[in-house]
mmCIF file of C-alpha atoms in Angstrom:
data_model
loop_
_atom_site.group_PDB
_atom_site.id
_atom_site.type_symbol
_atom_site.label_atom_id
_atom_site.label_comp_id
_atom_site.label_asym_id
_atom_site.label_seq_id
_atom_site.Cartn_x
_atom_site.Cartn_y
_atom_site.Cartn_z
ATOM 1 C CA MET A 1 30.811 55.365 -22.852
ATOM 2 C CA LYS A 2 28.585 54.598 -19.904
ATOM 3 C CA TRP A 3 26.135 52.526 -21.871
ATOM 4 C CA ILE A 4 28.671 49.750 -22.598
ATOM 5 C CA PRO A 5 28.605 48.128 -19.097
ATOM 6 C CA GLY A 6 24.809 48.225 -19.211
ATOM 7 C CA LEU A 7 24.748 46.653 -22.671
ATOM 8 C CA LEU A 8 27.169 43.935 -21.586
ATOM 9 C CA LEU A 9 25.057 43.251 -18.533
ATOM 10 C CA ALA A 10 21.923 42.971 -20.693
ATOM 11 C CA LEU A 11 23.757 40.623 -23.043
ATOM 12 C CA GLY A 12 24.952 38.570 -20.091
ATOM 13 C CA LEU A 13 21.387 38.293 -18.738
ATOM 14 C CA SER A 14 20.196 37.251 -22.216
ATOM 15 C CA PHE A 15 22.749 34.471 -22.457
ATOM 16 C CA THR A 16 21.878 33.294 -18.896
ATOM 17 C CA ALA A 17 18.156 33.200 -19.748
ATOM 18 C CA GLN A 18 18.858 31.263 -22.905
ATOM 19 C CA ALA A 19 20.899 28.759 -20.905
ATOM 20 C CA GLU A 20 17.985 28.265 -18.492
ATOM 21 C CA LYS A 21 15.588 27.262 -21.276
ATOM 22 C CA PHE A 22 15.274 23.852 -22.778
ATOM 23 C CA THR A 23 12.839 21.800 -24.799
ATOM 24 C CA ILE A 24 11.937 18.184 -24.164
ATOM 25 C CA ALA A 25 10.712 15.804 -26.826
ATOM 26 C CA ALA A 26 8.897 12.970 -25.108
ATOM 27 C CA ALA A 27 7.017 9.847 -26.040
ATOM 28 C CA SER A 28 3.286 10.188 -25.514
ATOM 29 C CA ASP A 29 3.135 7.411 -22.888
ATOM 30 C CA LEU A 30 4.908 9.936 -20.574
ATOM 31 C CA ARG A 31 2.306 12.629 -20.962
ATOM 32 C CA TYR A 32 0.827 12.377 -17.461
ATOM 33 C CA ALA A 33 3.820 11.101 -15.541
ATOM 34 C CA LEU A 34 6.194 13.674 -16.975
ATOM 35 C CA ASP A 35 3.756 16.503 -16.410
ATOM 36 C CA GLU A 36 3.710 15.605 -12.712
ATOM 37 C CA ILE A 37 7.503 15.251 -12.571
ATOM 38 C CA LEU A 38 7.881 18.687 -14.124
ATOM 39 C CA GLU A 39 5.677 20.270 -11.473
ATOM 40 C CA GLY A 40 8.139 19.198 -8.816
ATOM 41 C CA TYR A 41 11.138 20.131 -10.931
ATOM 42 C CA LYS A 42 9.870 23.610 -11.720
ATOM 43 C CA ALA A 43 9.165 24.228 -8.038
ATOM 44 C CA GLU A 44 12.842 23.550 -7.370
ATOM 45 C CA HIS A 45 14.035 25.493 -10.413
ATOM 46 C CA PRO A 46 11.637 28.447 -10.884
ATOM 47 C CA ASP A 47 14.177 30.320 -13.004
ATOM 48 C CA GLN A 48 14.112 27.656 -15.759
ATOM 49 C CA ARG A 49 11.725 27.606 -18.674
ATOM 50 C CA VAL A 50 10.797 24.158 -19.918
ATOM 51 C CA GLU A 51 8.707 23.266 -23.030
ATOM 52 C CA VAL A 52 7.519 19.695 -23.645
ATOM 53 C CA ILE A 53 6.489 18.305 -27.013
ATOM 54 C CA TYR A 54 4.743 14.898 -26.970
ATOM 55 C CA GLY A 55 4.526 12.593 -29.933
ATOM 56 C CA SER A 56 5.610 9.267 -31.411
ATOM 57 C CA SER A 57 9.209 8.339 -30.835
ATOM 58 C CA GLY A 58 9.897 7.499 -34.459
ATOM 59 C CA LYS A 59 8.560 10.749 -35.792
ATOM 60 C CA MET A 60 10.475 12.838 -33.189
ATOM 61 C CA THR A 61 13.676 10.997 -34.122
ATOM 62 C CA THR A 62 13.152 12.005 -37.719
ATOM 63 C CA GLN A 63 12.480 15.565 -36.599
ATOM 64 C CA ILE A 64 15.717 15.687 -34.581
ATOM 65 C CA ILE A 65 17.703 14.332 -37.542
ATOM 66 C CA ASN A 66 16.134 17.095 -39.642
ATOM 67 C CA GLY A 67 17.131 19.776 -37.124
ATOM 68 C CA ALA A 68 14.217 20.097 -34.727
ATOM 69 C CA PRO A 69 15.228 22.211 -31.677
ATOM 70 C CA TYR A 70 14.889 19.521 -29.011
ATOM 71 C CA ASP A 71 17.337 19.398 -26.142
ATOM 72 C CA VAL A 72 16.346 16.183 -24.295
ATOM 73 C CA PHE A 73 14.646 13.247 -25.959
ATOM 74 C CA PHE A 74 12.688 10.626 -23.942
ATOM 75 C CA SER A 75 11.868 7.789 -26.293
ATOM 76 C CA ALA A 76 9.526 4.852 -25.779
ATOM 77 C CA ASP A 77 12.196 2.659 -27.393
ATOM 78 C CA ILE A 78 15.909 3.077 -26.708
ATOM 79 C CA ALA A 79 16.602 2.105 -30.288
ATOM 80 C CA PHE A 80 15.701 5.625 -31.422
ATOM 81 C CA PRO A 81 18.212 7.409 -29.103
ATOM 82 C CA GLU A 82 20.761 4.866 -30.235
ATOM 83 C CA LYS A 83 20.020 5.822 -33.798
ATOM 84 C CA LEU A 84 20.635 9.476 -32.980
ATOM 85 C CA LYS A 85 23.923 8.540 -31.414
ATOM 86 C CA GLU A 86 24.921 6.752 -34.649
ATOM 87 C CA GLU A 87 24.061 9.967 -36.511
ATOM 88 C CA GLY A 88 26.358 11.958 -34.230
ATOM 89 C CA LEU A 89 23.430 13.949 -32.806
ATOM 90 C CA THR A 90 23.754 13.222 -29.086
ATOM 91 C CA ALA A 91 25.746 14.822 -26.237
ATOM 92 C CA THR A 92 25.267 11.857 -23.876
ATOM 93 C CA GLU A 93 25.080 8.092 -24.140
ATOM 94 C CA PRO A 94 21.608 6.601 -24.513
ATOM 95 C CA GLU A 95 20.368 5.498 -21.065
ATOM 96 C CA VAL A 96 17.398 3.395 -20.000
ATOM 97 C CA TYR A 97 14.983 5.307 -17.809
ATOM 98 C CA ALA A 98 12.008 2.898 -17.643
ATOM 99 C CA ILE A 99 10.292 -0.236 -18.988
ATOM 100 C CA GLY A 100 6.777 0.288 -20.290
ATOM 101 C CA ARG A 101 3.789 -2.080 -20.425
ATOM 102 C CA ILE A 102 0.789 -2.437 -22.637
ATOM 103 C CA VAL A 103 -2.797 -3.079 -21.692
ATOM 104 C CA LEU A 104 -6.239 -3.626 -23.128
ATOM 105 C CA TRP A 105 -8.497 -0.709 -22.199
ATOM 106 C CA SER A 106 -12.085 0.231 -23.052
ATOM 107 C CA LYS A 107 -14.622 2.830 -22.048
ATOM 108 C CA THR A 108 -17.616 0.770 -23.034
ATOM 109 C CA GLN A 109 -16.615 -2.712 -21.837
ATOM 110 C CA ASP A 110 -14.969 -4.142 -18.711
ATOM 111 C CA ALA A 111 -11.542 -4.600 -20.223
ATOM 112 C CA SER A 112 -10.294 -6.314 -17.084
ATOM 113 C CA ARG A 113 -12.326 -9.343 -18.180
ATOM 114 C CA LEU A 114 -10.970 -9.283 -21.733
ATOM 115 C CA THR A 115 -7.974 -11.034 -23.257
ATOM 116 C CA LEU A 116 -6.331 -10.640 -26.686
ATOM 117 C CA ALA A 117 -8.348 -13.648 -27.904
ATOM 118 C CA ASP A 118 -11.549 -11.672 -27.277
ATOM 119 C CA LEU A 119 -10.569 -9.157 -29.943
ATOM 120 C CA THR A 120 -11.949 -11.516 -32.542
ATOM 121 C CA ARG A 121 -15.502 -11.324 -31.074
ATOM 122 C CA ASP A 122 -18.199 -9.973 -33.369
ATOM 123 C CA ASP A 123 -19.303 -7.359 -30.879
ATOM 124 C CA ILE A 124 -15.860 -5.775 -30.892
ATOM 125 C CA LYS A 125 -15.880 -3.854 -34.194
ATOM 126 C CA ARG A 126 -13.047 -1.316 -33.844
ATOM 127 C CA ILE A 127 -9.681 -1.925 -32.130
ATOM 128 C CA ALA A 128 -7.305 1.057 -31.729
ATOM 129 C CA ILE A 129 -3.514 0.723 -31.613
ATOM 130 C CA ALA A 130 -0.728 3.210 -32.235
ATOM 131 C CA GLN A 131 0.770 3.145 -35.730
ATOM 132 C CA PRO A 132 3.359 0.380 -35.554
ATOM 133 C CA ALA A 133 5.587 1.998 -38.200
ATOM 134 C CA HIS A 134 6.735 4.814 -35.854
ATOM 135 C CA ALA A 135 5.190 4.209 -32.406
ATOM 136 C CA PRO A 136 6.888 1.598 -30.229
ATOM 137 C CA TYR A 137 3.666 0.890 -28.316
ATOM 138 C CA GLY A 138 1.933 0.077 -31.605
ATOM 139 C CA ALA A 139 4.793 -2.217 -32.651
ATOM 140 C CA ARG A 140 4.506 -4.086 -29.334
ATOM 141 C CA ALA A 141 0.728 -4.363 -29.730
ATOM 142 C CA GLN A 142 1.237 -5.931 -33.160
ATOM 143 C CA GLU A 143 3.773 -8.344 -31.786
ATOM 144 C CA ALA A 144 1.445 -9.419 -28.924
ATOM 145 C CA MET A 145 -1.511 -9.963 -31.231
ATOM 146 C CA THR A 146 0.693 -11.889 -33.651
ATOM 147 C CA ALA A 147 2.015 -14.073 -30.837
ATOM 148 C CA THR A 148 -1.525 -14.971 -29.802
ATOM 149 C CA GLY A 149 -2.689 -15.634 -33.365
ATOM 150 C CA VAL A 150 -5.261 -12.837 -33.669
ATOM 151 C CA TRP A 151 -3.370 -10.271 -35.775
ATOM 152 C CA ASP A 152 -4.514 -11.610 -39.129
ATOM 153 C CA GLN A 153 -8.055 -12.081 -37.920
ATOM 154 C CA VAL A 154 -8.596 -8.463 -36.770
ATOM 155 C CA GLN A 155 -7.112 -6.576 -39.729
ATOM 156 C CA ASP A 156 -10.456 -5.134 -40.792
ATOM 157 C CA LYS A 157 -11.136 -3.934 -37.264
ATOM 158 C CA LEU A 158 -7.944 -1.970 -36.688
ATOM 159 C CA VAL A 159 -7.816 1.816 -36.470
ATOM 160 C CA PHE A 160 -4.485 3.589 -35.879
ATOM 161 C CA GLY A 161 -3.516 6.441 -33.617
ATOM 162 C CA GLU A 162 -0.631 8.768 -34.509
ATOM 163 C CA ASN A 163 0.892 7.986 -31.095
ATOM 164 C CA ILE A 164 -0.161 6.154 -27.971
ATOM 165 C CA ALA A 165 -1.897 9.190 -26.401
ATOM 166 C CA HIS A 166 -3.919 9.669 -29.553
ATOM 167 C CA THR A 167 -4.793 5.986 -29.453
ATOM 168 C CA ALA A 168 -6.079 6.294 -25.899
ATOM 169 C CA GLN A 169 -8.092 9.327 -26.891
ATOM 170 C CA MET A 170 -9.732 7.350 -29.681
ATOM 171 C CA VAL A 171 -10.898 4.714 -27.255
ATOM 172 C CA ALA A 172 -11.988 7.257 -24.600
ATOM 173 C CA SER A 173 -14.096 9.067 -27.217
ATOM 174 C CA GLU A 174 -15.627 5.698 -28.250
ATOM 175 C CA ALA A 175 -14.241 6.003 -31.767
ATOM 176 C CA ALA A 176 -12.958 2.449 -30.985
ATOM 177 C CA ASP A 177 -14.508 -0.213 -28.804
ATOM 178 C CA VAL A 178 -11.229 -1.260 -27.253
ATOM 179 C CA GLY A 179 -7.596 -0.298 -27.543
ATOM 180 C CA ILE A 180 -4.141 -1.482 -26.724
ATOM 181 C CA ILE A 181 -2.621 1.437 -24.835
ATOM 182 C CA ALA A 182 0.170 2.178 -22.380
ATOM 183 C CA LEU A 183 -0.334 1.143 -18.748
ATOM 184 C CA SER A 184 0.904 4.639 -17.835
ATOM 185 C CA LEU A 185 -2.090 6.141 -19.560
ATOM 186 C CA ALA A 186 -4.594 3.613 -18.209
ATOM 187 C CA ARG A 187 -3.506 4.628 -14.707
ATOM 188 C CA PHE A 188 -4.300 8.309 -15.303
ATOM 189 C CA PRO A 189 -7.270 9.087 -13.004
ATOM 190 C CA ASP A 190 -9.629 9.999 -15.849
ATOM 191 C CA LEU A 191 -9.006 6.570 -17.477
ATOM 192 C CA ALA A 192 -8.387 4.533 -14.307
ATOM 193 C CA SER A 193 -12.129 4.568 -13.504
ATOM 194 C CA HIS A 194 -12.390 1.871 -16.218
ATOM 195 C CA GLY A 195 -10.606 -1.450 -15.809
ATOM 196 C CA HIS A 196 -7.774 -2.738 -17.923
ATOM 197 C CA TYR A 197 -6.081 -6.063 -18.776
ATOM 198 C CA LEU A 198 -2.296 -6.169 -18.429
ATOM 199 C CA ILE A 199 -0.887 -7.966 -21.461
ATOM 200 C CA ASP A 200 1.749 -10.607 -20.770
ATOM 201 C CA ASP A 201 5.065 -9.001 -21.606
ATOM 202 C CA ARG A 202 6.392 -12.370 -22.801
ATOM 203 C CA LEU A 203 4.279 -11.880 -25.902
ATOM 204 C CA HIS A 204 6.313 -8.969 -27.178
ATOM 205 C CA GLN A 205 9.737 -7.340 -27.177
ATOM 206 C CA PRO A 206 10.345 -5.264 -24.086
ATOM 207 C CA LEU A 207 9.440 -1.567 -24.175
ATOM 208 C CA THR A 208 12.871 -0.487 -23.070
ATOM 209 C CA GLN A 209 12.642 3.242 -22.927
ATOM 210 C CA GLY A 210 15.679 5.415 -23.237
ATOM 211 C CA TYR A 211 16.760 9.044 -23.303
ATOM 212 C CA VAL A 212 19.578 11.258 -24.512
ATOM 213 C CA VAL A 213 20.620 14.873 -24.295
ATOM 214 C CA THR A 214 20.949 15.989 -27.937
ATOM 215 C CA LYS A 215 24.007 17.536 -29.497
ATOM 216 C CA ARG A 216 22.142 20.848 -29.578
ATOM 217 C CA ALA A 217 22.114 20.958 -25.742
ATOM 218 C CA GLU A 218 25.746 19.898 -25.267
ATOM 219 C CA HIS A 219 26.447 23.015 -23.237
ATOM 220 C CA ASN A 220 22.951 23.500 -21.803
ATOM 221 C CA GLU A 221 23.391 22.748 -18.081
ATOM 222 C CA ALA A 222 19.661 23.102 -17.401
ATOM 223 C CA ALA A 223 18.833 20.383 -19.958
ATOM 224 C CA ARG A 224 21.483 18.084 -18.466
ATOM 225 C CA GLY A 225 20.232 18.875 -14.962
ATOM 226 C CA PHE A 226 16.718 17.767 -15.818
ATOM 227 C CA ALA A 227 18.061 14.545 -17.335
ATOM 228 C CA ARG A 228 19.726 13.817 -14.042
ATOM 229 C CA TYR A 229 16.585 14.771 -12.146
ATOM 230 C CA MET A 230 14.732 11.874 -13.833
ATOM 231 C CA ALA A 231 16.931 9.484 -11.776
ATOM 232 C CA THR A 232 15.922 11.030 -8.442
ATOM 233 C CA GLU A 233 13.571 9.477 -5.887
ATOM 234 C CA PRO A 234 10.774 12.035 -6.434
ATOM 235 C CA ALA A 235 10.752 11.245 -10.165
ATOM 236 C CA HIS A 236 10.958 7.549 -9.567
ATOM 237 C CA VAL A 237 7.931 7.555 -7.178
ATOM 238 C CA ILE A 238 5.798 9.192 -9.855
ATOM 239 C CA MET A 239 7.017 6.880 -12.646
ATOM 240 C CA GLU A 240 6.245 3.788 -10.555
ATOM 241 C CA ARG A 241 2.782 5.132 -9.712
ATOM 242 C CA TYR A 242 2.029 5.254 -13.402
ATOM 243 C CA GLY A 243 3.103 1.638 -13.837
ATOM 244 C CA PHE A 244 6.619 2.003 -15.228
ATOM 245 C CA LEU A 245 9.290 -0.451 -14.215
ATOM 246 C CA LEU A 246 12.564 1.278 -13.381
ATOM 247 C CA PRO A 247 15.969 -0.136 -14.349
ATOM 248 C CA ALA A 248 16.782 -0.967 -10.700
ATOM 249 C CA SER A 249 13.418 -2.653 -10.195
ATOM 250 C CA GLN A 250 13.549 -4.949 -13.205
ATOM 251 C CA PRO A 251 13.237 -8.669 -12.348
#
């Protein structure tokens, strides 16, 4: 039966194509940096198909627990990959890939001249932060405002983004007067034309960002290969340009 070798070849090609495809779930603070990193990666691996889903780390953790088809998970807080490990849903150990920072940013004011204490001013009527319940950047914003004594005073001004990219969009569209967003987003060229104020990282717990390859991708060499690529010099150069501290560069 001459069709059998052809069928086996077709099946083999199908399995190969499947192995060369993977899906990344990534925290929204990575949106611009990771897009750039993937440009370089895809140029080196044109045979691989990569899909990226951006969102809040907490929500994506819940999605993975509920069976979402994500192969690599880049979280804004390593606690979420550690939770997945406890659930038996990881193929690798949780690893730190970066430390994030938070900033004050505004489209309508010179945020470089603002501090957290200024958030109580009467002319600042809406303050955007990511939802602290499931977005690490929102939780750190709450911690910083609490540490400086303004959290209770600004409750009626707060508006919440689903994730940190949504929060930045709210401020950029002037739905909020000022926001506490990721430094990595404030450094994106479209936002970098407006100044920002770097919030003292002693005011909040560190944004220790971690990743894992999920159990689903245990035998997906393409997914594992991209996870390793994030530790290369080209990826590190881009991450540092967007304001991330790398594990080797931590003080």
